[in-house]
mmCIF file of C-alpha atoms in Angstrom:
data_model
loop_
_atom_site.group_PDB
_atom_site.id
_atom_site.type_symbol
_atom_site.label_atom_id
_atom_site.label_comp_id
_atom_site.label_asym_id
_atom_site.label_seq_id
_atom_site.Cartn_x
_atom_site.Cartn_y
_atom_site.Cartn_z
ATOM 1 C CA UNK A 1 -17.569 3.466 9.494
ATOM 2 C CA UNK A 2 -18.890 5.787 11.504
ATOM 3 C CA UNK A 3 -17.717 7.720 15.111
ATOM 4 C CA UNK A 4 -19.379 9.627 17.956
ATOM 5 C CA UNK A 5 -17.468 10.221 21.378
ATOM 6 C CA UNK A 6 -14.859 7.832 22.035
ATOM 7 C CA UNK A 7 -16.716 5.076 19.761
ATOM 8 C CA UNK A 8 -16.105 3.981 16.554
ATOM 9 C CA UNK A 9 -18.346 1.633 14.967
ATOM 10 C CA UNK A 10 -18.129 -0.299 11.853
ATOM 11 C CA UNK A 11 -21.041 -1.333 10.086
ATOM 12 C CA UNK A 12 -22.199 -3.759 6.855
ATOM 13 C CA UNK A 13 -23.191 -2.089 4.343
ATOM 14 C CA UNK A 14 -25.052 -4.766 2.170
ATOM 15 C CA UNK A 15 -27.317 -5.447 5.486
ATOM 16 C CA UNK A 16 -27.203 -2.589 7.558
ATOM 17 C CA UNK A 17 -26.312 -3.909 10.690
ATOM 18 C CA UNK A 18 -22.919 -3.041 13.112
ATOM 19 C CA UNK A 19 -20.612 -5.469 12.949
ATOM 20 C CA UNK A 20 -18.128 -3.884 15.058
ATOM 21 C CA UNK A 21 -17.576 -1.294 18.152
ATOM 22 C CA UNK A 22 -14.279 -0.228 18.910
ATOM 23 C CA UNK A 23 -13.669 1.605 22.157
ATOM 24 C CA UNK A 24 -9.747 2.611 23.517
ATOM 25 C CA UNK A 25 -10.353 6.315 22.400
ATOM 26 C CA UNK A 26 -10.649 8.307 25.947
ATOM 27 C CA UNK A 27 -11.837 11.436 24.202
ATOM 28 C CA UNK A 28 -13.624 12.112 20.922
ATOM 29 C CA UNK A 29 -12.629 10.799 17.880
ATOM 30 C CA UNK A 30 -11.456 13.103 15.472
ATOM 31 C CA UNK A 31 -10.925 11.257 12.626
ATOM 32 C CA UNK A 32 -10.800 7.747 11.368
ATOM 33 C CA UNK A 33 -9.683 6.230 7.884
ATOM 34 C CA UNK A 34 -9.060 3.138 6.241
ATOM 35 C CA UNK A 35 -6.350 1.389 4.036
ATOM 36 C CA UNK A 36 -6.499 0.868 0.626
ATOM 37 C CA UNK A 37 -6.839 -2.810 0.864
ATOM 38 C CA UNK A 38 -9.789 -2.518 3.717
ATOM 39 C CA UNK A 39 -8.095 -4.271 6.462
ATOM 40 C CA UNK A 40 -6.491 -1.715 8.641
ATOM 41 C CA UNK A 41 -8.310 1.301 10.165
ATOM 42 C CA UNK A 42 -6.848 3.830 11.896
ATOM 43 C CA UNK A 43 -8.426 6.864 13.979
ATOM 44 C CA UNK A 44 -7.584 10.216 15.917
ATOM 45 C CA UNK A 45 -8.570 11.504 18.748
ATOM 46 C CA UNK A 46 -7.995 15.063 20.207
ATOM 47 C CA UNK A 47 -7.814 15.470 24.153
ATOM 48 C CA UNK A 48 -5.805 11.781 24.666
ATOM 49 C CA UNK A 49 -3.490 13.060 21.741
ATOM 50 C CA UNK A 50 -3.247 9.071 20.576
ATOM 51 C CA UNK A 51 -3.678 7.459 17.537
ATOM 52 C CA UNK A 52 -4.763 3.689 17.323
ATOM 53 C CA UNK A 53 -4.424 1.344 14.834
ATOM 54 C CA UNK A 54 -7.095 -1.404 14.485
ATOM 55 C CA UNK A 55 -7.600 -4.329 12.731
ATOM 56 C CA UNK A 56 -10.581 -4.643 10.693
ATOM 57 C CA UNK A 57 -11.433 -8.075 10.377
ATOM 58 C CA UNK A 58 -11.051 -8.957 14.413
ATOM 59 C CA UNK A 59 -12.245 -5.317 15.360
ATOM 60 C CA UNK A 60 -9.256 -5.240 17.124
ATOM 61 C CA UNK A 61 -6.531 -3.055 18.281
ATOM 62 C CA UNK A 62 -2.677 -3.634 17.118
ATOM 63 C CA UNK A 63 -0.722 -0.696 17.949
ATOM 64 C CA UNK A 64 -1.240 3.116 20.292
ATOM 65 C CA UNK A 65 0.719 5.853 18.680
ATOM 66 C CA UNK A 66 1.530 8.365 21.607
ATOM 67 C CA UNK A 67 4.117 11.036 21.270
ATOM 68 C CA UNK A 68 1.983 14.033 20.035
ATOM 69 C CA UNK A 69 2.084 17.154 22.411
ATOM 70 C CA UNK A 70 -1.449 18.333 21.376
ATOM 71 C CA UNK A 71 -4.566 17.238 19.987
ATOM 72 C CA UNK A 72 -4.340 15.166 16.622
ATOM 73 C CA UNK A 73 -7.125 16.066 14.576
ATOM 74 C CA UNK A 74 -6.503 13.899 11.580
ATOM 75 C CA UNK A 75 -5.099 10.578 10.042
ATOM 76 C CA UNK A 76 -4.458 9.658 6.570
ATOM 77 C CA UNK A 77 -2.755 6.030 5.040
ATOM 78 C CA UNK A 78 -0.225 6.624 2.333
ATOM 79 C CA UNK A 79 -0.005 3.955 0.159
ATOM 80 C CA UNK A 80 3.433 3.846 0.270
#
C-alpha cells in the first residue's frame, strides 16, 4: 500500500502491478493501515479531518468518519 496526495494505491506484491486506486481523500493522506486479517484498510487525512474506511477486496469505500475538529494524522486497528 502505498499514498501520495489524496491517493492511495494498493498494489500486488508477487507481480508488481496496482491493483487498486482509491480516491475520496480531499487532502493528503496522512496515514493508512490495514487489519489484521487483510481485508479492511483504513486511512487519514489532515486538512478534510476524515477518516475512511475501505474495503480491500472491492477497493471500495464503506464508511466516512467525520467529527474531528483538526487534522487527523494517524489511524491504527485494534484487534479488539
Amino acid at each position: 500500500v502505498s499514498a501520495s496526495y489524496d491517493t492511495i494505491k494498493i498494489w500486488d506484491m508477487a507481480t508488481a502491478r496496482e491493483k487498486h486506486t482509491l480516491t475520496g481523500h480531499q487532502d493528503l493522506v496522512r496515514s493508512v493501515t490495514i487489519s489484521p486479517d487483510g481485508k479492511t484498510l483504513v486511512s487519514a487525512s489532515s486538512d478534510d479531518k476524515n477518516i475512511k474506511i475501505w474495503d480491500m477486496a472491492t477497493a471500495r469505500e464503506k464508511h466516512t468518519l467525520t467529527g474531528h475538529q483538526h487534522w487527523v494524522n494517524s489511524v491504527t486497528i485494534s484487534p479488539d
